[in-house]
CSV table of C-alpha atoms and ligand atoms in Angstrom, one decimal:
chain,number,residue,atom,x,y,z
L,131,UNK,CA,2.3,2.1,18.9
L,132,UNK,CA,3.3,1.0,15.5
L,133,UNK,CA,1.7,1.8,12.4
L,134,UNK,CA,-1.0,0.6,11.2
L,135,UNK,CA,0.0,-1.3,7.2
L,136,UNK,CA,-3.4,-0.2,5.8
L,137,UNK,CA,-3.7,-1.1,2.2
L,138,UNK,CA,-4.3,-4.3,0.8
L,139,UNK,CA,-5.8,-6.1,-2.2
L,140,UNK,CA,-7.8,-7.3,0.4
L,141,UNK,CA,-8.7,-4.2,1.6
L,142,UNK,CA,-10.2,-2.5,-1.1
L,143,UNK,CA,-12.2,-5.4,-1.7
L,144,UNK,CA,-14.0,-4.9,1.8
L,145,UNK,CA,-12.8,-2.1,4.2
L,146,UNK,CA,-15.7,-2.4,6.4
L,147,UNK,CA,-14.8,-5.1,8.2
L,148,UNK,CA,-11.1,-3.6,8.3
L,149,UNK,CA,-12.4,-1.1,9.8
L,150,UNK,CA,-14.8,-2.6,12.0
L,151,UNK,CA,-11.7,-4.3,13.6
L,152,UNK,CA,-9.2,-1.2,13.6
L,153,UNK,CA,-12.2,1.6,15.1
L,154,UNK,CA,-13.0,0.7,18.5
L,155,UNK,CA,-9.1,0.0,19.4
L,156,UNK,CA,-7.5,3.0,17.8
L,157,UNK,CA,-10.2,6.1,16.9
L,158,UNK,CA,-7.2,8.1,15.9
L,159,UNK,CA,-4.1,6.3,15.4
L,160,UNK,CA,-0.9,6.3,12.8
L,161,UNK,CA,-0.9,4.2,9.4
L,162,UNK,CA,1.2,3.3,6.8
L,163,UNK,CA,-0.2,4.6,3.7
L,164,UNK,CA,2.2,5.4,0.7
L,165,UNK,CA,5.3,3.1,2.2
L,166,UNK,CA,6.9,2.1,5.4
L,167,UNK,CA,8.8,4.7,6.4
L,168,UNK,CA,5.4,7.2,5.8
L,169,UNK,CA,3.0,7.6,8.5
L,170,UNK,CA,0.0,9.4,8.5
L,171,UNK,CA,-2.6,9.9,11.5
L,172,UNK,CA,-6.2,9.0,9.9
L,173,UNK,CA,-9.0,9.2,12.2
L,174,UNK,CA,-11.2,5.9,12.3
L,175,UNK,CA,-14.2,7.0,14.5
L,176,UNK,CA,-16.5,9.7,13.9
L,177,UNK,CA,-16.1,11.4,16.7
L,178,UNK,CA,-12.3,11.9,15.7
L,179,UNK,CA,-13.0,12.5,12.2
L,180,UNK,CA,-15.9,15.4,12.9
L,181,UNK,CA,-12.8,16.5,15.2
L,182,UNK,CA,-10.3,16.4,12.9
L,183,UNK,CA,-12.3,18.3,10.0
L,184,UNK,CA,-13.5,21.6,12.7
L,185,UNK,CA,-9.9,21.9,14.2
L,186,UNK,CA,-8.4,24.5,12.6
L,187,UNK,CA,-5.0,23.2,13.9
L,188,UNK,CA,-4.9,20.8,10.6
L,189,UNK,CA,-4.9,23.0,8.2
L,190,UNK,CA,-4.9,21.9,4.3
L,191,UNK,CA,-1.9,24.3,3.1
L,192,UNK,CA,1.7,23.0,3.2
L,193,UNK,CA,2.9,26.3,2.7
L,194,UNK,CA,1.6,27.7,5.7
L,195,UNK,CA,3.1,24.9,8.3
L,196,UNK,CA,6.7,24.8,6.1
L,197,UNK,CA,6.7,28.4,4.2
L,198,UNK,CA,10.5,28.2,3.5
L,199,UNK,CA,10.2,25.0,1.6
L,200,UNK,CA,7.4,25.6,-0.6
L,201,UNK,CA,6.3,28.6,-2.8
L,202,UNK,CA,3.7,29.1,-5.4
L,203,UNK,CA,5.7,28.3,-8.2
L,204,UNK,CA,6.7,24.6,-7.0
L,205,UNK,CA,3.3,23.7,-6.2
L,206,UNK,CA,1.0,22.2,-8.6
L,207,UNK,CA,-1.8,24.3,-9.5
L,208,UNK,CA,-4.6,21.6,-8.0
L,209,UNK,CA,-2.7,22.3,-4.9
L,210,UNK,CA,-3.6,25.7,-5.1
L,211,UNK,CA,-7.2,25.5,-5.6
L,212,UNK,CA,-9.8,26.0,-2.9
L,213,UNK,CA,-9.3,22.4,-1.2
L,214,UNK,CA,-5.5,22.8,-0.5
L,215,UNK,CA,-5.7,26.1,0.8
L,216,UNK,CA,-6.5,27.9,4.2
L,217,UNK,CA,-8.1,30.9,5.0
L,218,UNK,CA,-8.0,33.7,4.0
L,219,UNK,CA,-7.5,32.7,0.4
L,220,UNK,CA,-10.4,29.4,0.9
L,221,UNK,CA,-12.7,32.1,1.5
L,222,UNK,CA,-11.9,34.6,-1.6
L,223,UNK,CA,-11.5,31.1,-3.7
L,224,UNK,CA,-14.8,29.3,-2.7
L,225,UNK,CA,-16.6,32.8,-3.2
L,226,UNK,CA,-15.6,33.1,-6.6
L,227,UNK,CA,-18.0,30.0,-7.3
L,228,UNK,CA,-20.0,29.3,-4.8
L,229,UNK,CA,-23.4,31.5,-6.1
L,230,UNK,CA,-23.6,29.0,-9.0
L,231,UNK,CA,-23.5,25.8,-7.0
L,232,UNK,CA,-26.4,26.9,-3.8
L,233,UNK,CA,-29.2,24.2,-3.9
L,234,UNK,CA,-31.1,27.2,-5.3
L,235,UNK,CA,-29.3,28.3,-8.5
L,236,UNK,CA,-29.0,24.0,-8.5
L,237,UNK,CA,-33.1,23.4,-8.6
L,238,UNK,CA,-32.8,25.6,-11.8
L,239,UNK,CA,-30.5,23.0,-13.2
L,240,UNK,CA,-32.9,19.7,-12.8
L,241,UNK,CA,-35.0,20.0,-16.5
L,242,UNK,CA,-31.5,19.9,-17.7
L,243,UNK,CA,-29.9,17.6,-15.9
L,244,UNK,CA,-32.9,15.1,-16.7
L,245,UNK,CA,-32.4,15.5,-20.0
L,246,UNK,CA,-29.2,14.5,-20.2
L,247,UNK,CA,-30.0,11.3,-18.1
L,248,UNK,CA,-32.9,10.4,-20.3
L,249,UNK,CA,-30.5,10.8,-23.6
L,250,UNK,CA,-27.9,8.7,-21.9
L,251,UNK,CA,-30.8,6.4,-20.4
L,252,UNK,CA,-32.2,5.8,-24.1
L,253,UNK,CA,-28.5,4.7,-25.8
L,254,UNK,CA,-28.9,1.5,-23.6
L,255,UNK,CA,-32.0,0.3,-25.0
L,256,UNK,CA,-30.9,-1.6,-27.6
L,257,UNK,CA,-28.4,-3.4,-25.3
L,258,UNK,CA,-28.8,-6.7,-23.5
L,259,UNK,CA,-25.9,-6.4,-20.9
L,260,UNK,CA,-23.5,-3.1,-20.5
L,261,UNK,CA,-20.9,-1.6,-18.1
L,262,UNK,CA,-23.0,0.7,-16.0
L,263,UNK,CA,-20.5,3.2,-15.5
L,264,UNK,CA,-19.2,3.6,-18.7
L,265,UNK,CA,-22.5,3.8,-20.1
L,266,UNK,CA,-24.2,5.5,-17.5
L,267,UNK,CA,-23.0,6.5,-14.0
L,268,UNK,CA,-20.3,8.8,-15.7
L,269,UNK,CA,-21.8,10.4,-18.9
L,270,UNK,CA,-24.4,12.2,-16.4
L,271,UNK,CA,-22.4,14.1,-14.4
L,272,UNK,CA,-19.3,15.0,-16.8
L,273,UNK,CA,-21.6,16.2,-19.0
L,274,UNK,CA,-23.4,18.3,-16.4
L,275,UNK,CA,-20.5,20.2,-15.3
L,276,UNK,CA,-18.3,20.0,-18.7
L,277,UNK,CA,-22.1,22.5,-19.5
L,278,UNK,CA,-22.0,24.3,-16.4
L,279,UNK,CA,-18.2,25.6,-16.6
L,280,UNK,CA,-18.4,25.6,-20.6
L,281,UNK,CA,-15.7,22.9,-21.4
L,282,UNK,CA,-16.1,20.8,-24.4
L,283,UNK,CA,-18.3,17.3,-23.3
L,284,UNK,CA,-16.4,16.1,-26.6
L,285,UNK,CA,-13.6,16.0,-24.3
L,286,UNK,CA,-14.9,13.9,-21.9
L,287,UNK,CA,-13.1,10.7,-22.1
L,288,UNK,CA,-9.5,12.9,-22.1
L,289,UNK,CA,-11.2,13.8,-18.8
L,290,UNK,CA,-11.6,10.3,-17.1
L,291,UNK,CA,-8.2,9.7,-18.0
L,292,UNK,CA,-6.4,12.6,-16.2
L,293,UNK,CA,-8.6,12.6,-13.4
L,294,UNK,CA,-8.1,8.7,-13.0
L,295,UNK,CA,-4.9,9.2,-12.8
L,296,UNK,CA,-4.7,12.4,-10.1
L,297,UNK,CA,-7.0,9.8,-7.5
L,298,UNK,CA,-5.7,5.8,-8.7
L,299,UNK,CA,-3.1,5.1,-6.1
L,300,UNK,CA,-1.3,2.7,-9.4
L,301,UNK,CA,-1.3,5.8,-12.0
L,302,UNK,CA,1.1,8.0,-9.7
L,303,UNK,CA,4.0,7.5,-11.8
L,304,UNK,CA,1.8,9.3,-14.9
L,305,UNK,CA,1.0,12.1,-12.4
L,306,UNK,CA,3.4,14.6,-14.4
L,307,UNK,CA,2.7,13.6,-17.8
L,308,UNK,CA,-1.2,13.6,-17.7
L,309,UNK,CA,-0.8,17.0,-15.7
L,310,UNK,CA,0.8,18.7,-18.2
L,311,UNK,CA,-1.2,17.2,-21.1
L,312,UNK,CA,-4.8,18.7,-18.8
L,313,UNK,CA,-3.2,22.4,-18.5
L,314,UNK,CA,-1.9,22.4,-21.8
L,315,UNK,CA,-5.8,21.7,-22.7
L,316,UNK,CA,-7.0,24.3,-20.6
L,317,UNK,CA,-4.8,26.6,-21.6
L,318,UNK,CA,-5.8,26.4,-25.2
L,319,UNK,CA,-9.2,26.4,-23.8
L,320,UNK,CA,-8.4,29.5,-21.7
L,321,UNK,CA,-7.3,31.3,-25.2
L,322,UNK,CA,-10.2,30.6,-26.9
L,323,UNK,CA,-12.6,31.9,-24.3
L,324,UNK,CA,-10.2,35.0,-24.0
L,325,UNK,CA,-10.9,35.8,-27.7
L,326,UNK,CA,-14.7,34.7,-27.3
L,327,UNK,CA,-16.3,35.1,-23.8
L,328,UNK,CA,-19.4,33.2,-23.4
L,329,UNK,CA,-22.1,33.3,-20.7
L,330,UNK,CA,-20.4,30.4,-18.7
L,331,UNK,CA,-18.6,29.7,-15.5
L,332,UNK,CA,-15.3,29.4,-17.0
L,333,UNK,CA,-15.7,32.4,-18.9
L,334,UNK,CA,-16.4,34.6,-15.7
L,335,UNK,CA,-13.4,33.4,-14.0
L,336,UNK,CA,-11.2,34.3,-16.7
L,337,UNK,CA,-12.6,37.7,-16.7
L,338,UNK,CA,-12.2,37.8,-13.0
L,339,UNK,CA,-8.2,36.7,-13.4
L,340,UNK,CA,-7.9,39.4,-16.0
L,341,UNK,CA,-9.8,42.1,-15.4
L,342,UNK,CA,-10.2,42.0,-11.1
L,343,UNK,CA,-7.0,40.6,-10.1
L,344,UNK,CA,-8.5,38.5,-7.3
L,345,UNK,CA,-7.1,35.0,-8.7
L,346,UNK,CA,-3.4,33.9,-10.2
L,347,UNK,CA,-3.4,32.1,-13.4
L,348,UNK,CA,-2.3,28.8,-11.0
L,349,UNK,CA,-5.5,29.5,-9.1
L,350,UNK,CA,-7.7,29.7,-12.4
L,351,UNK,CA,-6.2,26.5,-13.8
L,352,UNK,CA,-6.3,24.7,-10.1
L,353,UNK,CA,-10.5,26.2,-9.6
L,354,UNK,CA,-10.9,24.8,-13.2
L,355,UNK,CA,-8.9,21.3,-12.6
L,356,UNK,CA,-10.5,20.9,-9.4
L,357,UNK,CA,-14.6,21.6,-10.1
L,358,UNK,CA,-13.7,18.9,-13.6
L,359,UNK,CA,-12.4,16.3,-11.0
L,360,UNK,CA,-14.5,16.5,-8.1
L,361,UNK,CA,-17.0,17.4,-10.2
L,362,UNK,CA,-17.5,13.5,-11.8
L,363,UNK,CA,-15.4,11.2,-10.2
L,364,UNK,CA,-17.2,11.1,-7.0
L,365,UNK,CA,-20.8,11.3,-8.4
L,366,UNK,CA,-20.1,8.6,-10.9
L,367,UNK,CA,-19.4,6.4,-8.0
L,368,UNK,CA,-22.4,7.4,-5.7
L,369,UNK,CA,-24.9,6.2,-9.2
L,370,UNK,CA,-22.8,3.1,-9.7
L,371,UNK,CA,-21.9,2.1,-5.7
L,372,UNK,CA,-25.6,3.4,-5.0
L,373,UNK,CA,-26.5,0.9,-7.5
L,374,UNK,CA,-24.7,-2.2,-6.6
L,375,UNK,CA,-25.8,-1.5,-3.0
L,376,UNK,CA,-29.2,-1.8,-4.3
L,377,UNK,CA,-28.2,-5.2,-6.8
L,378,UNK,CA,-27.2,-6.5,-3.3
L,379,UNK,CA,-30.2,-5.9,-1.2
L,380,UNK,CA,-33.2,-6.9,-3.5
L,381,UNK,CA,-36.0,-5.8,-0.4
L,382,UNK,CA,-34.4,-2.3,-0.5
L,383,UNK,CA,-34.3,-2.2,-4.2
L,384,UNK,CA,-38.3,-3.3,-4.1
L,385,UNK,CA,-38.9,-0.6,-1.5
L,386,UNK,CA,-37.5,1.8,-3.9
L,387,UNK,CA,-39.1,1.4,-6.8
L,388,UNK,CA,-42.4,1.0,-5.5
L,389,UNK,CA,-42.0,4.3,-3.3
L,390,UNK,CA,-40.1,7.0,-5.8
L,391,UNK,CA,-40.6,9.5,-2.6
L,392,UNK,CA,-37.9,7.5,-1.2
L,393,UNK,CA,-35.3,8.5,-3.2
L,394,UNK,CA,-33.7,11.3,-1.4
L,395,UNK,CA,-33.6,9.5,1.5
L,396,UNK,CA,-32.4,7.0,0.0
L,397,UNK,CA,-29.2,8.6,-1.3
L,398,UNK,CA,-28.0,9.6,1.9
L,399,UNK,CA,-28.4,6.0,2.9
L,400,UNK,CA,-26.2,4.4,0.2
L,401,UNK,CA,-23.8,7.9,0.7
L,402,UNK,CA,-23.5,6.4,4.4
L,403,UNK,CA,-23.1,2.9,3.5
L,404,UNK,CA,-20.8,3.2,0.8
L,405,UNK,CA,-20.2,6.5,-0.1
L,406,UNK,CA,-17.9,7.9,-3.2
L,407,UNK,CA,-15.2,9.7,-1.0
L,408,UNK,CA,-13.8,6.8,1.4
L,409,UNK,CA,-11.1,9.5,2.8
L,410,UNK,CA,-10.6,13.0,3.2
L,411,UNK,CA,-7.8,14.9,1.4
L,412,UNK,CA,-4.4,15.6,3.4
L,413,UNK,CA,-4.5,17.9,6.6
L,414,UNK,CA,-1.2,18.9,8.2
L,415,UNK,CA,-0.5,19.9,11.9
L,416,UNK,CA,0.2,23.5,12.0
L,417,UNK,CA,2.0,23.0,15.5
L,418,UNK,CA,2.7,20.0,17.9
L,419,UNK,CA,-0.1,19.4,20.3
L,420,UNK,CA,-2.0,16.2,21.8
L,421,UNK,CA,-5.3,15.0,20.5
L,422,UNK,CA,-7.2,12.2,21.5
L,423,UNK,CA,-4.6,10.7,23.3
L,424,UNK,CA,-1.9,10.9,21.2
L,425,UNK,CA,1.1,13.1,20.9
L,426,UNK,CA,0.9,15.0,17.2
L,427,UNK,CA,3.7,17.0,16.3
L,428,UNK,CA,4.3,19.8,13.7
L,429,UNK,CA,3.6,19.0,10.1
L,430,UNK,CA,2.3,15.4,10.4
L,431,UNK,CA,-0.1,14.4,7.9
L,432,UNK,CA,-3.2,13.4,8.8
L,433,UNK,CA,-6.6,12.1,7.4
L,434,UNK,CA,-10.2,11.3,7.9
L,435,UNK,CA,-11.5,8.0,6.9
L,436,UNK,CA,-15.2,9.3,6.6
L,437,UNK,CA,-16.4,5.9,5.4
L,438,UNK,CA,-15.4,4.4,8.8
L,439,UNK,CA,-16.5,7.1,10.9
L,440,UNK,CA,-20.1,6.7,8.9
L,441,UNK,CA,-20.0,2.9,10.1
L,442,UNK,CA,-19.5,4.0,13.3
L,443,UNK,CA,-22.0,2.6,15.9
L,444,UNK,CA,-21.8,5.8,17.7
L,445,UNK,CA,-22.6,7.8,14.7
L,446,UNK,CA,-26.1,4.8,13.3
L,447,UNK,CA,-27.7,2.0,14.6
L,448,UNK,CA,-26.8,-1.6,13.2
L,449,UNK,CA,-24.2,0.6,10.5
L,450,UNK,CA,-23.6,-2.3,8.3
L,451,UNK,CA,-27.1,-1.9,7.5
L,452,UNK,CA,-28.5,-0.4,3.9
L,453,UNK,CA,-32.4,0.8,5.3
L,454,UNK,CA,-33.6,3.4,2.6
L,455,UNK,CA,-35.8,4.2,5.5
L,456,UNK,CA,-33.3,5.4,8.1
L,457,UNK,CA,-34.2,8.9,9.4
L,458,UNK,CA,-31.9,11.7,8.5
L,459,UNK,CA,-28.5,10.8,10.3
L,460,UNK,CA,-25.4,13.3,9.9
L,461,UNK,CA,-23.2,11.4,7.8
L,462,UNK,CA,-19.9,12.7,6.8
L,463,UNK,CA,-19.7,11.4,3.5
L,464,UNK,CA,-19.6,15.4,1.8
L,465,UNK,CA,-17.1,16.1,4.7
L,466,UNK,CA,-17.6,18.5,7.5
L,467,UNK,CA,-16.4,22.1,8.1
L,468,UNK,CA,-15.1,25.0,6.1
L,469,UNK,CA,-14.3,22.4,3.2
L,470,UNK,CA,-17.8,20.9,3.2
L,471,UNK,CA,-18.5,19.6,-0.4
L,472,UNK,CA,-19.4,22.9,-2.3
L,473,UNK,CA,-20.9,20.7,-4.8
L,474,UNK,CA,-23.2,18.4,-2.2
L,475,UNK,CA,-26.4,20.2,-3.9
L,476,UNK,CA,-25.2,19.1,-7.2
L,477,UNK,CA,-24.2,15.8,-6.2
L,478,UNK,CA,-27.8,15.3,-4.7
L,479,UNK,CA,-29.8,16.5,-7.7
L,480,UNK,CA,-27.6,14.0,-10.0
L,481,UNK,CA,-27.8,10.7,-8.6
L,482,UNK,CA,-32.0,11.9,-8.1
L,483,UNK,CA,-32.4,12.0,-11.5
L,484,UNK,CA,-30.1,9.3,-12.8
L,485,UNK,CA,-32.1,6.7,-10.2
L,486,UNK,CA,-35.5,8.0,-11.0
L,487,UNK,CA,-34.9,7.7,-15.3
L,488,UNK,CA,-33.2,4.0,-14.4
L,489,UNK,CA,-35.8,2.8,-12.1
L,490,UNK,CA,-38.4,4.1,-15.2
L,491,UNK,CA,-36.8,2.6,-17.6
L,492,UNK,CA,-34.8,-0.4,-16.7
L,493,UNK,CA,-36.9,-2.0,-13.7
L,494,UNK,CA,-35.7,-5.4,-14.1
L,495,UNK,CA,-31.5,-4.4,-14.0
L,496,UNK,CA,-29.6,-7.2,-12.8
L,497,UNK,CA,-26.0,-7.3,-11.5
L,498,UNK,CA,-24.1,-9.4,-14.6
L,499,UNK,CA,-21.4,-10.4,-13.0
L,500,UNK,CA,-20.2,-12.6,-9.5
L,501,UNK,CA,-19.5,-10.6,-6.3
L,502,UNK,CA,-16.5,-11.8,-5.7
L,503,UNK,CA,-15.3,-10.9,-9.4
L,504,UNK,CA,-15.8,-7.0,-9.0
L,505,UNK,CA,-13.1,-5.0,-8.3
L,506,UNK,CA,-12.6,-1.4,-6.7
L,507,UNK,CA,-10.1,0.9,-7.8
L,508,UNK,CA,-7.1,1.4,-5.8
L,509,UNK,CA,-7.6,4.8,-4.6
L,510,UNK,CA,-6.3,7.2,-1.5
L,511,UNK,CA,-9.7,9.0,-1.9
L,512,UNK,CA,-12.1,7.5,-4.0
L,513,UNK,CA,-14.1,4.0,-3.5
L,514,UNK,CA,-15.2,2.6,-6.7
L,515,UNK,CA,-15.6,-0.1,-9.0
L,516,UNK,CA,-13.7,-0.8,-12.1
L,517,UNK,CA,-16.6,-2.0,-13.6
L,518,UNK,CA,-20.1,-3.0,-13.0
L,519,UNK,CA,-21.3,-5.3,-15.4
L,520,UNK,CA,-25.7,-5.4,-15.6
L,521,UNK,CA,-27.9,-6.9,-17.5
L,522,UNK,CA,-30.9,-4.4,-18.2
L,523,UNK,CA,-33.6,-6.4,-19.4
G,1087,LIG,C1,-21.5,12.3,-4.3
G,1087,LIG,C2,-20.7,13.2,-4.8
G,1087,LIG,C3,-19.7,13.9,-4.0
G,1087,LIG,C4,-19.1,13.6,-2.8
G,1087,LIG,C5,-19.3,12.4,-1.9
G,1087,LIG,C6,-18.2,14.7,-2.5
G,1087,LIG,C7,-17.4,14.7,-1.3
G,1087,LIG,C8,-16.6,15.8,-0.9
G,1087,LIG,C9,-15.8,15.9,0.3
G,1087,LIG,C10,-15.8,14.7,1.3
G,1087,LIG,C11,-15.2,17.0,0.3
G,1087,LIG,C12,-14.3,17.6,1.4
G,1087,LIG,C13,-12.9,16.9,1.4
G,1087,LIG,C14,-12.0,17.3,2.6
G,1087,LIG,O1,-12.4,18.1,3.5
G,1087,LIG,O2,-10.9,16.9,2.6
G,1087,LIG,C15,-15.5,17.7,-0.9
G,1087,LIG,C16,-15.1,19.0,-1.2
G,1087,LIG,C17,-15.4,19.6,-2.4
G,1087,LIG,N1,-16.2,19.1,-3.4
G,1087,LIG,FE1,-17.3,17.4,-3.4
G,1087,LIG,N2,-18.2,15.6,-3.4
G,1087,LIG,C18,-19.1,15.2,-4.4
G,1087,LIG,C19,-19.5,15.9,-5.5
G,1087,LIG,C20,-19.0,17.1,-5.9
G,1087,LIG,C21,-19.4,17.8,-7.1
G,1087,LIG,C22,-20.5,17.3,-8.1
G,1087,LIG,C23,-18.6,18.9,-7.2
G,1087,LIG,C24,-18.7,19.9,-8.3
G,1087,LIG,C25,-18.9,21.1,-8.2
G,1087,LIG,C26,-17.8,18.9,-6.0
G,1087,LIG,C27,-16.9,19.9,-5.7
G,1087,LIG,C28,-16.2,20.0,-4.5
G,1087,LIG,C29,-15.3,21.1,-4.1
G,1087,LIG,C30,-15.0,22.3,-5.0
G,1087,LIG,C31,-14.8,20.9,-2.9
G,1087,LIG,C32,-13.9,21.7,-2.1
G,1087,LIG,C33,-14.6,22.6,-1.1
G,1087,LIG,C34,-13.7,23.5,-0.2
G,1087,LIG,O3,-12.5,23.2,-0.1
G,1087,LIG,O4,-14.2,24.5,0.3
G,1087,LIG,N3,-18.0,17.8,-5.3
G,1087,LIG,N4,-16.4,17.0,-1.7
């Protein structure tokens, strides 16, 4: 079978219907992602993609499918932080942080959290028209965990631009530059802390690289890179895609703001329909062996494109839907398995907040600009928009 030639202007635009076309004829079938002569497996239909994620035959660690060809000192400390790795060292890497990021330790967070939306809510008054993300979907969420690891929320905007350029498919040839420029940040950071621990995340990990041995200095930077990246990019783009959804479907806007109860429910909806995370990150065969058909051998890459397996009609009813209403379903849009989102409780309590404060205080919002003239960033993991003009009043 020949490769599927994936990307597309046209693609990013509307991958749904792509989608809608490629999933019933190929649930798991080879693409053409980077260039021609790179294919990847990516898994269309959610019952290959909940496959994919709980074999433990794609692993996430190069090293451990080629071990002569990589070491620990040629990979890029990202690489090395919980989401690249396998276990055993996932394991020792997600317990480091996981205590601080249970729904539990996260309820404490919400007074907080609201406060922060309600400061960021109230600089938009005096404005007619504004780019919600700038001025809203992302301020929430970098400052809440620029707070919760103890990084500078000064240093926000130097944030957005590295990160943009670790997940914007047009960025890649700044990869090394912007790299270097974030760990030479942290590593001043690091210092600092060193000399003057505080009662933060970031502090304890240094402590725990120091004093307990049981992570490297590549691990430390890669935890620290990775909880600042995943950390905003994708919960900027559930308040802002969440949002559009709603600009686009006025009866389940109404529904909303005349039933705040429905909120929850109402983010995993517009998670479903058009999540932040429109593919998983790279898996790797760790031996050859046929799945779903098809012949995989040793070291392929492969990925999950969890927003086609959530508009799978196996997975929903009518999927191109938006119902607020829809009972539970088990989308995949936090992934699945031993890399489920450790920041999912987070995540949630975010976009709760930022949708109650705008629904209080800007009722009337209105989508400033044409359909057809928004454009989505041109991404191998993240859907979002470049902008998303509104008019507030
Ligand atoms: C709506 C917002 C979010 C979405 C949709 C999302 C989605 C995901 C997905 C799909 C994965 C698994 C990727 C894979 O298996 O290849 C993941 C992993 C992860 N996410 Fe999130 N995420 C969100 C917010 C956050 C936040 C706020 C944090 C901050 C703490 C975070 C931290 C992480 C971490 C650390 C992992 C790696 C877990 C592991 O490897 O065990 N995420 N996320």
């Amino acid at each position: 079978m020949e490769s599927i030639k994936l990307f597309s202007k046209e693609f990013h635009q509307n991958p749904y219907d792509h989608y809608k076309n490629i999933r019933p004829h190929h649930p798991f079938a080879k693409v053409n992602l980077v260039n021609e002569n790179f294919h990847s497996w990516m898994a269309f239909s959610y019952e290959a993609a909940t496959a994919v994620l709980k074999d433990e035959r794609f692993i996430k660690d190069i090293r451990n499918v080629f071990p002569d060809a990589y070491s620990d000192d040629t990979m890029p400390p990202i690489a090395q932080s919980m989401l690249f790795v396998d276990p055993p060292d996932h394991r020792r890497l997600r317990q480091l942080v996981q205590r601080g990021f249970t729904p539990k330790h996260i309820a404490r967070l919400r007074g907080r959290v609201e406060e922060i939306a309600r400061e960021e809510s109230s600089k938009m008054r005096s404005k007619k028209q504004v780019d919600f993300i700038q001025s809203y979907a992302f301020p929430i969420p970098i400052r809440v965990i620029c707070e919760l690891l103890g990084v500078p929320a000064e240093d926000q905007r130097d944030f957005q631009r590295w990160s943009n350029v670790m997940v914007d498919v047009n960025e890649h040839d700044k990869y090394e530059q912007s790299t270097a420029e974030f760990m030479d940040y942290l590593a001043r950071l690091f210092e600092l802390k060193r000399q003057s621990p505080q009662e933060d995340l970031l502090s304890e990990l240094i402590h725990v690289e120091e004093e307990e041995g049981k992570l490297t200095t590549n691990e430390l930077f890669g935890v620290v890179m990775l909880l600042i990246v995943a950390g905003h990019e994708t919960t900027v783009n559930l308040i802002s895609n969440g949002l559009l959804a709603l600009l686009t479907h006025p009866e389940q806007f109404t529904l909303l703001k005349e039933d705040y109860s429905l909120i929850p429910q109402a983010i995993e909806e517009l998670l479903r329909y058009n999540g932040p995370v429109e593919f998983s990150t790279d898996r790797w065969a760790r031996e050859s062996f046929q799945f779903m058909g098809q012949q995989v051998n040793k070291g392929d890459h492969v990925i999950v494109s969890l927003a086609s397996a959530d508009h799978d009609q196996h997975m929903v009813d009518a999927p191109d839907t938006l119902d607020i209403t829809r009972e539970k379903s088990s989308h995949l849009a936090f992934g699945k398995g031993i890399h489920y989102c450790l920041g999912a409780p987070l995540a949630r309590l975010e976009a709760d907040i930022a949708f109650r404060v705008l629904l209080e205080d800007y009722p009337n919002i209105s989508l400033a600009a044409d359909l057809s003239e928004l454009e989505w960033r041109q991404s191998y993991i993240i859907r979002g928009l470049k902008e998303l003009p509104v008019r507030l009043g």
